PDB file of C-alpha atoms in Angstrom:
ATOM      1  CA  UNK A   1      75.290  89.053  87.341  1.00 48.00           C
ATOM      2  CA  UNK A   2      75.598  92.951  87.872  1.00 53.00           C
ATOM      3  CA  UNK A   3      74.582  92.009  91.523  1.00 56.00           C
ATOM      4  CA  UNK A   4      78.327  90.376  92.022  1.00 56.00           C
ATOM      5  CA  UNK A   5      80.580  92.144  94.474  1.00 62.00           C
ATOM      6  CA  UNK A   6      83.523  90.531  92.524  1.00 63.00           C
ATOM      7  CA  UNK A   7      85.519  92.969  90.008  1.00 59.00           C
ATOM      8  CA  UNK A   8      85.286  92.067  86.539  1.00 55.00           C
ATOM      9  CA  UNK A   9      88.154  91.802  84.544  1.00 57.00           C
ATOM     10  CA  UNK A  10      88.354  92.194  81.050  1.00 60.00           C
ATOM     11  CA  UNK A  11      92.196  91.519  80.371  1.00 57.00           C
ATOM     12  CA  UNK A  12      94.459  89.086  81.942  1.00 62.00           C
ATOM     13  CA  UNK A  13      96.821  89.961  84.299  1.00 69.00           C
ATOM     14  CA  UNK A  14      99.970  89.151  82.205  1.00 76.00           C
ATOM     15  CA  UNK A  15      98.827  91.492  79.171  1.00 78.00           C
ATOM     16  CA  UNK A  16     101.927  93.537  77.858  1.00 85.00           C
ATOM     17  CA  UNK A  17     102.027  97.359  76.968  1.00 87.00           C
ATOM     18  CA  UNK A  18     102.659  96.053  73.692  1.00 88.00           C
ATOM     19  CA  UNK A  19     100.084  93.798  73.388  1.00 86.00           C
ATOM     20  CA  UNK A  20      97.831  96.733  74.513  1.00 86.00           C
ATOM     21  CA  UNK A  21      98.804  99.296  71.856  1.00 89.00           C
ATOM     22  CA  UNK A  22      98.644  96.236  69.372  1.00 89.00           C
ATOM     23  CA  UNK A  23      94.869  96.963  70.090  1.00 89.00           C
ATOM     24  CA  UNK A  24      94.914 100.404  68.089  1.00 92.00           C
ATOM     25  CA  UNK A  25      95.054 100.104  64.798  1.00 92.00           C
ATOM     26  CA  UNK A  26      94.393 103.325  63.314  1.00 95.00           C
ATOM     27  CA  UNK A  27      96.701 106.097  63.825  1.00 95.00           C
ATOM     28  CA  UNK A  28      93.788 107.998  65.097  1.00 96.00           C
ATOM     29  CA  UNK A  29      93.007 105.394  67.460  1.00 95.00           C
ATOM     30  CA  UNK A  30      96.457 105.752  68.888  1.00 96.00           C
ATOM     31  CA  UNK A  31      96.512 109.273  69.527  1.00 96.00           C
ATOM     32  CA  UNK A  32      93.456 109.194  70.925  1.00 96.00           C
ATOM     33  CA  UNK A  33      93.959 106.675  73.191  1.00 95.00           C
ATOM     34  CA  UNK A  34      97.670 108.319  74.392  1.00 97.00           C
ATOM     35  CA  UNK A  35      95.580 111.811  75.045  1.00 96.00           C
ATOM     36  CA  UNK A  36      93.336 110.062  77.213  1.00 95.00           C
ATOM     37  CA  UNK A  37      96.365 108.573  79.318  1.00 95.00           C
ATOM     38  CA  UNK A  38      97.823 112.084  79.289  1.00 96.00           C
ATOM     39  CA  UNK A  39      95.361 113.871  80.303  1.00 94.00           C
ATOM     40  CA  UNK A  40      94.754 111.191  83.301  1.00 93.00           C
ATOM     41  CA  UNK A  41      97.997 111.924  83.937  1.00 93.00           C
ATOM     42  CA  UNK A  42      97.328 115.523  84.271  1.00 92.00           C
ATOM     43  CA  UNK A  43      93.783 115.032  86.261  1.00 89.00           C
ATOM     44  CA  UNK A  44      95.838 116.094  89.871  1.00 89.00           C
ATOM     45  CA  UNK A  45      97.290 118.845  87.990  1.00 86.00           C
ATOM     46  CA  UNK A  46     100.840 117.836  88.396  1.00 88.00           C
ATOM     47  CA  UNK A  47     102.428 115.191  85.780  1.00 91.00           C
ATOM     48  CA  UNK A  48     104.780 113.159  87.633  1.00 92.00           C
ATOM     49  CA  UNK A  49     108.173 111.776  85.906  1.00 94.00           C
ATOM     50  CA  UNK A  50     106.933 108.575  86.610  1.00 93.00           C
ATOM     51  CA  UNK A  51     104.158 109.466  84.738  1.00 93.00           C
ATOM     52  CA  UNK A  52     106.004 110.695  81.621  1.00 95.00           C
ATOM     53  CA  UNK A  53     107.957 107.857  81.645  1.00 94.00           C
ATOM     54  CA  UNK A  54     105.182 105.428  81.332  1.00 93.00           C
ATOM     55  CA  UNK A  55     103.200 107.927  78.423  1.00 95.00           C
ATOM     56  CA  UNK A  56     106.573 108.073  76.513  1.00 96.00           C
ATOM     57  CA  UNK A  57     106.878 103.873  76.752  1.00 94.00           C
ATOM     58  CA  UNK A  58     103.036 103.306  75.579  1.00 94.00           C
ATOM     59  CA  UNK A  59     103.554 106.024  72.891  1.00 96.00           C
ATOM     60  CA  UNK A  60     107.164 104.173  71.382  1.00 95.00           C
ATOM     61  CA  UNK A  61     104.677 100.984  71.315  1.00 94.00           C
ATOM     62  CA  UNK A  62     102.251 102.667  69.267  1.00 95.00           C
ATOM     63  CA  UNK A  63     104.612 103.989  67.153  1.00 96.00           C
ATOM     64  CA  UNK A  64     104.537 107.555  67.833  1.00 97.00           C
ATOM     65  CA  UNK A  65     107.739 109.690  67.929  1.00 97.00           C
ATOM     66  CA  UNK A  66     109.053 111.241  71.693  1.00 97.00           C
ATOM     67  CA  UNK A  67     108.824 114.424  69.993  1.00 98.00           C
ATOM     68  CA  UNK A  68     105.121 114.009  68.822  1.00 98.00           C
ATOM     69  CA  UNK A  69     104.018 112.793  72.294  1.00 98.00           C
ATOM     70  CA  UNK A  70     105.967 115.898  73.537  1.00 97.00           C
ATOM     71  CA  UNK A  71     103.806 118.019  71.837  1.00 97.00           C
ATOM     72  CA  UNK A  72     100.889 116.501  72.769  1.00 97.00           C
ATOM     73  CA  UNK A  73     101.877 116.558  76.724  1.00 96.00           C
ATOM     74  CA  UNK A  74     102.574 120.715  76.422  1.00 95.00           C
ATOM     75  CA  UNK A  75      99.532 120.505  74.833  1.00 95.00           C
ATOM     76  CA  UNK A  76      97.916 118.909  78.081  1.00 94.00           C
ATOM     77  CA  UNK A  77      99.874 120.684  80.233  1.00 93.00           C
ATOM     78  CA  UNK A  78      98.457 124.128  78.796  1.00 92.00           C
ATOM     79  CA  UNK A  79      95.100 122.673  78.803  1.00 89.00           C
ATOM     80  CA  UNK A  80      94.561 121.017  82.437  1.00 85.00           C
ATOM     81  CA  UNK A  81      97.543 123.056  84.485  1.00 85.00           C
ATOM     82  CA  UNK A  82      96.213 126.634  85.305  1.00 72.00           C
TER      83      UNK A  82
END
């Protein structure tokens, strides 16, 4: 009922980052997806450490090298930070 004042919730609370990236299975899919979380990151145009910390964790669970997901931040960073 789209009436409901209740949140809906697709994934349990107990879901790992692991399990999460598990969801991507394409290497597409995975960059994708960590772009998206960087450029959220970005959205108040600072990126906090905290931040980083948390892109460079989901990217080692996909897979994807520290200095791959450092290029894609600078990348971000030259996009979104004027």
């Amino acid at each position: 009922d789209l009436s409901s004042t209740e949140p809906v919730q697709f994934l349990p609370d107990s879901v790992s980052i692991q399990e999460l990236c598990n969801m991507f299975s394409s290497s597409k899919s995975k960059v994708s997806a960590l772009m998206e979380l960087i450029g959220v990151g970005f959205v108040d145009g600072k990126f906090a450490h905290e931040e980083k910390e948390i892109i460079y964790q989901i990217a080692e669970a996909m897979g994807i090298s520290k200095e791959e997901t450092t290029m894609y931040i600078d990348w971000a960073k030259r996009v979104y930070v004027n």
